[in-house]
XYZ file of C-alpha atoms in Angstrom:
643
model
C -65.929 -7.571 -18.663
C -62.840 -6.986 -18.798
C -61.711 -9.821 -18.999
C -63.460 -11.009 -21.957
C -63.094 -7.237 -23.758
C -59.222 -7.850 -22.717
C -58.793 -11.332 -24.404
C -61.396 -10.207 -27.719
C -57.957 -7.350 -27.830
C -55.809 -9.862 -27.946
C -57.727 -11.970 -30.662
C -58.146 -9.042 -32.645
C -54.568 -8.790 -32.528
C -53.443 -11.364 -33.259
C -55.239 -11.587 -36.683
C -54.186 -8.529 -37.927
C -50.564 -9.867 -36.578
C -50.741 -13.123 -38.822
C -52.846 -11.296 -41.549
C -50.257 -9.269 -42.164
C -47.401 -11.817 -41.531
C -49.388 -14.267 -44.571
C -49.789 -10.826 -46.960
C -46.157 -10.198 -46.794
C -45.219 -13.878 -47.272
C -47.472 -13.942 -49.859
C -46.676 -10.755 -51.594
C -43.677 -11.767 -54.253
C -40.240 -9.926 -54.399
C -39.784 -7.361 -56.648
C -37.557 -8.409 -59.050
C -33.904 -6.728 -59.751
C -34.294 -4.094 -62.232
C -31.331 -4.942 -64.279
C -33.431 -8.558 -64.851
C -36.517 -6.549 -65.666
C -34.607 -4.073 -68.101
C -32.936 -7.648 -69.499
C -36.377 -9.055 -70.330
C -38.431 -6.168 -71.778
C -35.928 -5.670 -74.463
C -35.561 -9.075 -75.588
C -39.502 -9.559 -76.550
C -39.254 -6.270 -77.759
C -37.282 -7.675 -80.375
C -39.136 -11.040 -80.709
C -42.035 -8.939 -81.213
C -39.853 -6.377 -83.734
C -39.511 -10.525 -85.420
C -42.909 -11.234 -86.170
C -44.446 -8.024 -87.204
C -41.303 -7.148 -89.201
C -40.893 -3.537 -87.698
C -37.761 -2.106 -88.453
C -35.687 -1.859 -84.777
C -35.920 1.708 -83.510
C -33.997 2.446 -80.090
C -35.604 4.195 -77.497
C -34.242 7.416 -76.250
C -31.931 6.841 -73.657
C -34.436 7.816 -69.849
C -32.928 10.943 -68.418
C -29.999 9.822 -65.573
C -32.008 9.679 -61.938
C -30.904 12.527 -59.790
C -28.326 11.468 -57.280
C -28.987 12.563 -53.928
C -25.453 14.498 -52.229
C -24.279 12.395 -49.588
C -24.619 13.842 -46.212
C -21.679 15.593 -44.637
C -20.949 14.919 -41.070
C -19.905 17.319 -38.933
C -16.504 16.669 -37.838
C -17.632 18.213 -33.906
C -20.424 15.682 -34.398
C -18.342 12.254 -35.552
C -17.441 9.709 -33.354
C -14.459 8.948 -35.867
C -13.555 12.098 -37.592
C -9.789 12.053 -36.346
C -9.355 9.560 -39.058
C -11.328 10.914 -42.230
C -7.228 12.570 -42.990
C -5.473 8.700 -41.820
C -4.010 7.764 -45.571
C -4.132 4.245 -47.097
C -0.801 3.161 -45.017
C -2.454 3.341 -41.350
C -2.044 -0.175 -39.915
C -4.809 -0.894 -37.873
C -4.931 -3.619 -35.768
C -8.092 -5.858 -34.596
C -9.842 -5.584 -31.248
C -8.263 -9.624 -30.423
C -5.052 -8.752 -31.297
C -5.179 -5.052 -28.171
C -3.345 -6.035 -24.999
C -4.958 -6.765 -22.306
C -3.052 -3.310 -20.553
C -3.922 -0.411 -23.531
C -7.358 -2.037 -23.915
C -8.725 -1.213 -20.170
C -7.295 1.803 -21.292
C -9.906 2.318 -24.834
C -13.555 3.895 -23.422
C -16.185 3.824 -25.479
C -18.282 7.312 -25.665
C -20.741 8.256 -23.057
C -24.167 8.984 -25.000
C -24.771 10.929 -21.672
C -27.372 10.789 -19.243
C -25.503 6.774 -18.359
C -25.461 4.676 -15.444
C -22.512 3.092 -14.900
C -22.770 0.197 -11.717
C -20.132 -0.901 -10.086
C -19.568 -3.216 -7.156
C -19.639 -6.703 -5.492
C -20.829 -9.899 -4.079
C -19.816 -11.948 -1.340
C -20.414 -14.711 0.776
C -18.068 -15.378 3.477
C -17.896 -18.458 6.074
C -15.288 -18.966 8.823
C -15.133 -21.141 11.574
C -13.919 -20.447 14.874
C -12.688 -22.400 18.068
C -11.818 -21.044 20.824
C -11.704 -17.561 19.903
C -12.966 -17.041 23.508
C -9.095 -18.054 24.816
C -10.503 -20.103 27.411
C -10.066 -17.569 29.758
C -13.679 -16.300 30.354
C -13.313 -12.514 29.653
C -10.553 -11.408 27.959
C -11.721 -11.460 24.390
C -14.750 -9.892 22.945
C -15.437 -13.134 20.713
C -18.289 -14.771 23.873
C -18.083 -18.735 23.919
C -20.530 -21.027 22.737
C -24.401 -21.251 24.437
C -24.075 -24.251 25.379
C -21.178 -24.190 27.991
C -23.462 -22.612 29.704
C -27.107 -23.170 29.455
C -29.549 -24.695 30.424
C -27.695 -23.266 33.418
C -28.647 -26.666 35.859
C -26.888 -28.595 33.416
C -25.297 -27.133 30.246
C -25.636 -28.968 26.696
C -21.996 -29.224 25.887
C -19.173 -27.670 28.583
C -16.257 -28.426 25.719
C -18.504 -26.835 23.536
C -15.687 -24.123 21.761
C -16.592 -24.254 17.990
C -18.575 -21.270 16.210
C -19.326 -21.459 12.312
C -20.759 -18.530 11.049
C -21.725 -17.760 7.058
C -23.066 -14.240 6.065
C -23.099 -12.784 2.725
C -23.195 -8.642 1.579
C -24.048 -6.838 -1.712
C -22.651 -3.500 -2.036
C -24.181 -1.490 -5.402
C -22.594 2.439 -5.763
C -24.514 3.053 -8.997
C -23.111 7.109 -10.653
C -25.509 8.567 -12.878
C -23.471 10.531 -15.487
C -26.437 14.027 -16.051
C -23.710 15.325 -18.459
C -19.789 15.318 -18.573
C -19.290 17.579 -15.788
C -22.736 16.841 -14.122
C -23.123 13.221 -11.613
C -24.524 12.293 -9.336
C -24.022 8.905 -7.118
C -25.311 6.410 -4.998
C -23.647 3.691 -2.591
C -26.004 1.129 -1.195
C -25.356 -2.309 0.752
C -28.467 -4.584 0.845
C -28.578 -7.369 3.212
C -25.577 -6.488 4.737
C -23.487 -8.790 6.989
C -26.424 -11.069 7.338
C -26.077 -13.905 8.650
C -27.675 -16.984 6.829
C -30.304 -18.332 8.713
C -30.877 -15.672 10.271
C -34.677 -14.738 8.649
C -35.430 -18.489 10.718
C -37.294 -19.244 7.051
C -38.257 -23.212 8.684
C -39.017 -22.950 12.367
C -40.747 -25.910 13.111
C -41.674 -24.729 17.145
C -42.702 -21.554 16.430
C -46.928 -20.161 16.657
C -47.440 -21.298 12.869
C -46.703 -25.024 14.304
C -45.126 -27.747 12.742
C -44.901 -26.141 9.164
C -41.372 -26.158 8.153
C -42.570 -24.842 4.580
C -44.250 -21.130 6.836
C -42.691 -17.955 7.029
C -42.672 -16.598 10.479
C -44.377 -13.037 11.048
C -42.770 -9.901 11.295
C -40.772 -10.866 14.185
C -38.617 -12.783 12.188
C -37.437 -10.134 9.281
C -34.636 -8.863 8.797
C -34.470 -4.868 10.238
C -34.849 -2.133 7.547
C -30.699 -1.439 8.109
C -29.834 -4.798 7.506
C -32.533 -5.324 4.376
C -30.890 -1.922 2.534
C -28.565 0.795 4.242
C -27.616 3.691 2.041
C -24.174 5.063 2.915
C -23.737 7.434 0.079
C -25.425 10.066 -1.521
C -24.371 12.981 -3.240
C -23.703 15.356 -6.172
C -21.028 16.198 -8.163
C -20.717 19.335 -10.820
C -17.233 20.174 -12.574
C -17.155 24.167 -12.000
C -15.169 27.210 -11.001
C -11.920 25.308 -11.882
C -12.909 22.270 -9.897
C -15.467 19.838 -8.778
C -18.712 20.525 -5.446
C -19.876 18.027 -4.389
C -22.477 18.026 -1.786
C -24.258 15.296 -0.196
C -23.635 11.982 1.722
C -20.274 10.156 0.509
C -17.452 7.962 1.682
C -14.387 9.267 3.962
C -11.140 7.353 2.489
C -7.358 8.501 2.767
C -3.791 7.407 2.560
C -4.453 3.103 3.365
C -7.493 3.378 5.900
C -5.852 3.628 8.967
C -7.735 6.465 9.690
C -10.905 6.478 7.657
C -11.634 3.864 5.464
C -14.254 3.244 2.571
C -14.732 -0.594 3.856
C -14.560 -0.814 -0.618
C -12.563 -4.416 -0.111
C -13.558 -7.496 -0.846
C -13.245 -8.495 2.634
C -14.486 -5.427 4.608
C -17.415 -4.777 6.396
C -18.734 -1.567 7.396
C -16.859 1.734 5.524
C -17.077 5.389 6.665
C -19.366 7.975 5.310
C -19.856 12.011 6.451
C -22.040 14.561 5.272
C -20.476 17.232 3.585
C -19.949 20.471 1.044
C -16.527 19.606 -0.091
C -14.596 22.116 -2.605
C -11.689 19.475 -4.538
C -9.057 21.603 -7.499
C -5.938 20.997 -9.310
C -2.909 22.856 -8.071
C 0.020 22.436 -10.334
C 0.367 18.140 -9.482
C -1.797 18.583 -6.386
C -5.374 18.182 -5.656
C -6.069 20.506 -2.992
C -9.895 19.866 -1.331
C -11.595 21.763 1.720
C -15.257 20.648 2.937
C -17.913 22.024 5.355
C -18.904 18.623 7.676
C -21.692 18.193 9.177
C -20.820 15.074 12.008
C -24.098 14.684 13.991
C -26.791 17.558 14.565
C -28.015 16.350 17.263
C -31.571 16.188 18.707
C -34.132 17.479 15.661
C -37.770 17.656 15.084
C -40.372 16.848 12.360
C -42.892 19.567 11.124
C -46.258 19.299 12.925
C -47.597 16.389 15.352
C -48.096 13.549 13.153
C -44.256 14.342 11.745
C -45.838 15.017 8.507
C -43.562 17.969 7.907
C -40.074 18.648 6.891
C -37.401 17.597 10.329
C -35.144 20.538 11.720
C -32.230 20.652 13.838
C -33.734 21.590 17.465
C -30.819 23.311 18.855
C -27.135 24.205 17.423
C -26.107 24.140 20.915
C -25.483 20.496 20.372
C -24.109 20.560 17.073
C -20.905 18.706 16.008
C -19.412 21.546 13.156
C -15.796 19.846 11.466
C -13.886 21.640 8.470
C -11.913 19.561 6.865
C -8.341 20.657 4.323
C -6.154 18.712 2.605
C -3.748 19.545 0.083
C -2.357 15.728 -1.928
C -1.443 13.843 -4.832
C -2.782 10.541 -6.132
C -4.355 9.608 -9.289
C -8.203 10.490 -9.085
C -8.735 10.422 -12.727
C -8.627 8.473 -15.217
C -5.878 10.558 -16.839
C -3.785 10.699 -13.911
C -4.218 6.906 -13.853
C -2.713 6.456 -17.434
C 0.455 9.337 -16.430
C 1.651 7.269 -14.139
C 0.865 4.143 -15.538
C 3.156 5.827 -18.301
C 5.825 7.167 -15.787
C 5.638 3.281 -14.043
C 5.731 1.627 -17.000
C 7.072 2.596 -19.681
C 9.576 6.161 -18.542
C 10.516 3.414 -15.618
C 10.562 6.360 -12.894
C 9.552 5.869 -9.735
C 6.302 7.714 -9.041
C 5.358 9.515 -5.390
C 1.953 10.125 -4.015
C 1.114 11.332 -0.717
C -0.776 13.841 1.245
C -1.425 16.043 4.714
C -5.225 15.795 5.816
C -6.350 17.957 8.582
C -9.715 18.559 10.822
C -10.823 20.610 13.474
C -13.674 19.512 15.639
C -15.823 21.657 18.173
C -18.654 20.526 20.206
C -20.591 22.738 22.591
C -22.709 20.222 24.098
C -24.924 16.921 23.542
C -28.869 15.992 23.627
C -29.024 13.052 26.079
C -32.765 11.563 26.648
C -35.848 11.689 24.170
C -34.186 12.402 20.629
C -37.635 12.950 19.987
C -40.217 15.906 21.808
C -43.417 14.449 21.116
C -41.732 11.934 23.290
C -40.297 13.975 26.195
C -37.832 16.681 26.883
C -34.231 16.531 25.396
C -31.488 17.171 28.130
C -28.851 18.808 26.789
C -25.365 18.858 28.464
C -22.247 21.070 29.010
C -19.739 19.003 26.148
C -16.470 21.646 25.133
C -14.620 19.258 23.330
C -12.164 20.858 20.578
C -10.388 18.452 18.061
C -6.929 18.714 16.068
C -6.905 15.579 14.139
C -3.946 15.194 11.094
C -3.371 12.642 9.121
C 0.091 12.195 7.155
C 0.009 9.923 4.262
C 3.244 9.007 1.692
C 3.251 6.403 -1.222
C 6.967 5.251 -3.006
C 6.074 3.325 -5.891
C 8.800 1.994 -8.282
C 8.543 -0.621 -10.924
C 12.507 -0.480 -13.323
C 11.712 -3.628 -14.755
C 9.105 -5.724 -16.174
C 8.452 -7.896 -12.480
C 10.188 -5.347 -10.188
C 8.543 -3.179 -8.816
C 8.731 -1.624 -5.108
C 6.100 0.042 -2.902
C 6.685 1.619 0.131
C 3.337 2.881 2.277
C 2.789 4.950 5.253
C 0.206 6.769 6.997
C 0.840 8.283 10.213
C -2.370 9.847 12.098
C -1.929 12.526 15.138
C -4.947 13.699 17.382
C -4.878 16.027 19.581
C -7.423 18.296 21.549
C -9.685 18.437 25.186
C -13.059 17.998 25.768
C -14.044 20.085 29.587
C -16.939 17.418 30.229
C -16.264 13.216 29.187
C -19.193 12.301 31.954
C -23.490 12.366 30.866
C -23.311 14.686 33.970
C -24.114 17.793 34.296
C -21.197 20.680 34.799
C -21.445 24.142 36.040
C -23.854 23.762 38.992
C -23.087 21.002 42.216
C -21.193 21.150 45.443
C -17.507 23.355 45.416
C -14.450 21.935 46.903
C -16.032 22.692 50.768
C -19.013 21.221 50.032
C -21.393 24.000 49.993
C -23.227 24.387 46.728
C -22.248 27.218 44.178
C -23.809 29.524 41.336
C -24.849 28.136 38.717
C -22.508 29.315 35.669
C -23.568 28.949 32.288
C -20.397 27.423 30.649
C -22.361 27.341 27.022
C -21.101 30.734 27.453
C -17.478 30.698 26.571
C -16.875 34.235 29.033
C -18.225 32.868 31.421
C -16.501 29.322 31.178
C -12.555 30.348 30.686
C -13.944 32.381 33.826
C -14.963 29.220 36.417
C -12.858 26.372 34.371
C -13.106 24.554 37.269
C -16.582 24.057 37.682
C -17.069 23.305 34.102
C -14.739 20.749 33.679
C -15.655 17.349 34.443
C -14.815 16.811 38.307
C -12.537 13.975 39.205
C -9.547 12.472 37.748
C -10.838 12.642 34.625
C -8.130 13.474 32.020
C -9.666 16.027 29.933
C -6.994 16.507 27.178
C -6.759 14.223 24.406
C -3.772 12.792 22.774
C -3.516 9.844 20.573
C -1.357 8.757 18.181
C -0.788 5.866 15.651
C 1.150 4.516 12.511
C 0.470 2.148 9.572
C 3.717 0.835 7.449
C 3.211 -1.501 4.001
C 6.186 -3.287 2.055
C 5.812 -4.763 -0.843
C 8.925 -5.990 -2.601
C 9.228 -7.873 -6.366
C 12.479 -8.812 -7.633
C 11.616 -11.313 -9.988
C 10.025 -14.550 -10.136
C 6.718 -15.463 -8.823
C 7.141 -14.466 -5.067
C 6.844 -11.031 -3.686
C 7.410 -10.590 -0.062
C 7.386 -7.558 2.607
C 7.692 -6.157 6.197
C 4.306 -4.616 7.845
C 3.593 -3.058 10.693
C 2.618 -0.161 12.844
C 1.052 0.838 16.207
C -1.300 3.312 17.777
C -1.684 4.445 21.470
C -3.128 3.422 24.219
C -3.216 4.145 28.464
C -3.246 2.289 31.641
C -7.053 1.555 31.911
C -8.306 -1.692 32.044
C -9.422 -3.868 29.082
C -7.778 -1.486 26.119
C -9.809 1.184 27.431
C -13.373 -0.649 27.549
C -13.050 -1.218 31.452
C -13.802 2.425 32.290
C -17.292 4.535 33.017
C -16.195 7.255 30.545
C -13.658 7.467 27.669
C -10.128 6.978 27.804
C -8.731 10.112 25.588
C -5.331 8.034 25.836
C -6.481 4.736 22.908
C -6.342 5.827 19.570
C -8.391 2.760 17.312
C -7.282 1.524 14.381
C -10.187 1.828 11.703
C -11.794 -1.716 12.499
C -11.539 -2.548 7.839
C -8.049 -2.168 8.421
C -7.106 -5.634 8.688
C -4.245 -7.078 10.381
C -4.432 -10.143 11.224
C -7.825 -12.622 10.916
C -7.476 -13.762 14.711
C -6.635 -11.181 17.527
C -6.790 -7.129 16.692
C -10.193 -8.285 14.027
C -12.178 -10.255 16.505
C -10.389 -10.834 19.972
C -9.573 -7.191 20.693
C -11.727 -5.500 17.922
C -9.077 -3.441 16.058
C -5.662 -2.670 16.230
C -5.001 -0.426 19.599
C -2.883 0.316 22.563
C -0.786 -1.522 20.921
C 2.376 -2.291 18.386
C 3.042 -5.142 15.727
C 5.448 -6.509 13.353
C 3.941 -8.590 10.252
C 6.608 -10.227 7.679
C 5.113 -11.889 4.760
C 5.338 -13.934 1.367
C 3.226 -14.157 -1.774
C 3.486 -16.354 -4.233
C 2.032 -16.055 -7.856
C 0.953 -19.399 -10.786
C -0.551 -20.598 -13.249
C -0.651 -17.162 -15.000
C -2.938 -16.557 -17.318
C -3.895 -13.555 -18.226
C -5.577 -11.570 -16.092
C -6.453 -15.391 -14.038
C -3.792 -16.456 -11.635
C -3.307 -18.536 -8.236
C -2.185 -16.879 -5.322
C -0.415 -18.978 -1.932
C 0.182 -15.978 0.451
C 1.718 -16.033 4.034
C 2.392 -14.204 7.355
C 3.898 -13.990 11.036
C 2.003 -11.242 12.852
C 3.693 -10.304 16.757
C 2.133 -8.128 18.613
C 3.294 -6.172 21.734
C 0.980 -4.471 24.255
C 1.767 -0.269 24.207
C 0.660 0.059 27.940
C 0.478 -2.975 29.501
C -1.163 -1.999 32.329
C -4.605 -1.792 29.564
C -3.643 -5.636 28.413
C -6.045 -7.397 30.405
C -3.730 -10.034 31.647
C -1.267 -6.464 32.503
C 2.067 -8.103 31.006
C 3.213 -6.394 27.677
C 3.159 -9.852 24.521
C -0.159 -10.835 23.384
C 1.043 -12.970 21.197
C 2.106 -14.914 17.479
C -0.381 -15.027 14.531
C 0.189 -17.729 11.016
C -1.936 -16.832 9.220
C -2.281 -18.047 5.741
C -3.900 -17.910 2.338
C -4.571 -19.588 -0.656
C -6.582 -17.522 -3.411
C -7.967 -17.987 -7.091
C -8.139 -14.567 -8.648
C -9.754 -13.615 -11.969
C -8.413 -10.112 -12.705
C -11.481 -7.423 -10.085
C -14.248 -9.845 -11.096
C -13.985 -13.001 -9.412
C -12.039 -13.649 -5.871
C -12.147 -17.393 -4.026
C -9.817 -17.804 -1.943
C -9.750 -19.920 1.588
C -7.801 -18.477 4.534
C -6.747 -20.189 7.859
C -5.080 -18.384 11.170
C -3.323 -19.797 14.342
C -3.056 -17.505 17.046
C -0.795 -18.852 20.027
C -1.836 -16.260 23.058
C 0.737 -14.542 25.134
C 0.741 -13.756 28.989
C -1.122 -10.039 27.919
C -4.105 -11.989 26.953
C -4.607 -14.445 29.621
C -6.965 -13.885 33.242
C -5.684 -11.687 36.149
C -7.855 -12.089 39.639
C -9.661 -8.865 40.973
C -9.435 -7.350 37.278
C -12.865 -6.696 35.316
C -14.036 -8.894 32.402
C -13.519 -7.864 29.067
C -17.155 -9.506 27.383
C -18.777 -12.893 29.639
C -22.405 -13.516 30.449
C -21.703 -13.402 33.451
C -20.023 -9.451 34.070
C -18.901 -10.234 37.807
C -14.423 -9.394 37.705
C -12.080 -12.702 37.468
C -11.842 -14.547 40.893
C -8.809 -16.583 39.321
C -6.043 -15.959 37.141
C -6.031 -17.858 33.861
C -3.846 -18.939 30.454
C -5.573 -17.480 27.827
C -5.555 -21.084 24.955
C -4.283 -21.706 21.431
C -7.327 -20.570 18.676
C -7.634 -21.161 14.768
C -9.690 -20.502 12.328
C -10.561 -21.417 8.978
C -12.585 -18.932 6.518
C -14.045 -19.185 3.740
C -15.085 -15.913 0.732
C -16.354 -16.158 -3.064
C -16.562 -12.848 -3.968
C -18.219 -11.375 -7.965
C -17.006 -8.218 -8.251
C -18.419 -5.516 -11.206
């Protein structure tokens, strides 16, 4: 019945529309007023001649009142600033405006509107011998066919691993008014390997049906399908900006906190924060209350239908952040800085100081939901002071001549009373006798019984970590630019970069994994820069440059040495020498096609030593015999669309 009624309504609508169209086509257009007047005058003259009627002139028609033009208020007019210009003003056609100036022109915002940014990447990597042939001194495992089937491995000589993944990052901003904004960042199919969804399974439970997709067991988990990284609101008020929600956390070069927005980034830092930022002369000041961790929580009601709430304040991690910096945050800042650099030819200095103070009394373990079991609360006693200094020097004395020097230094100091997951404040004393239980969460009892509230053994409870990164870029004219990068991260004597200890080694500082130094050693084999020095000279050449299109070639050399040789797998200081190259086609900020290659010559610090633990392996036991690390290389490709 509903289908017939819908069809009848559609038929009637079509008939009405066709009738209106036909009627509009058959009605003649009204003749011009002037031609009709001329025809009337001619007919009157002819009739007068035939009837011999004396010619008389009709009285003039009263003038048609003209509507007064609407006067547009200057405040509402988008072009009111052009009203007072004279005829001598010369306007330049849009196509003749330089691209750099055109980028500074923005259309008038009609609120509300949505501004969408982001990028989409397809990346492929062919890695050879990334396990270094040692069977345990690299974070990368060897191919499975080298050890399986266990009776007779399929290919013991296999050493190549080919992976293709993709990632779509969306960053829409809803501009409600000029002073109100809501920002969201979401990753869709984040670093998902192509083929991981088992689209075609020939020997699955459904049988030999190559076009059938498997059930839920082959589907991607929700974090891989959609990951909401940021959701926060901003309001310009109180002589500054107030922001609240989950937002990105980036500072300086990104070696400490990194938003992961680069075209080759994988992750990104975000933090739950309530922040106030204001401008102070030529600087910005920021104060924030952060929520690193709230510990165990629950829902109202047994069916999780109510709002979630924090079950304990004792396991919360509290953090307070202050920063004072100079950097181009707004459009006006960027335009003023561009004028200083490119018009006035003066140097620009950016930088600032970032400080965070973090505390955590305890930490919950076991069941995170009271419906499953009772959580266990362990005393932690953490107190950290984190300081980050960032400096940037920019200078462009002439076209095609520029200097960039950028430095970031991080220091983390503090203490942790208990770095284990075992309870403290109870147990046996030095003489083997049971001691009275101490409530280490009570500050007065903790201070009076410090030995009992500290983790037993020789585990250090002091935190002392430092890191530094330096980037330079020089362009002296022509298509070639060059520079020297370098840095270090402190470490300790715990084997395998501190991963071999049962409890964390607090001496190892680790760069943010989205801060990239190379293609192989730090990015893949170690995971990031830690317990190491590195030096990275490089040269870049640009050619075939037309507008915002260009080709680039870049060559890098990275030499690395362990900060503490006892923390390296091979117990030796020198780690390796890596040669990297990249060929890129760049189309402004909207498209990138790149082919990257790297070659690592490992040194003794990456070899295996008998009796030392393995960093990663299928077996897990310690090394029995020493072995040298062998050469590793990679060939990679990237396609990135930016918007």
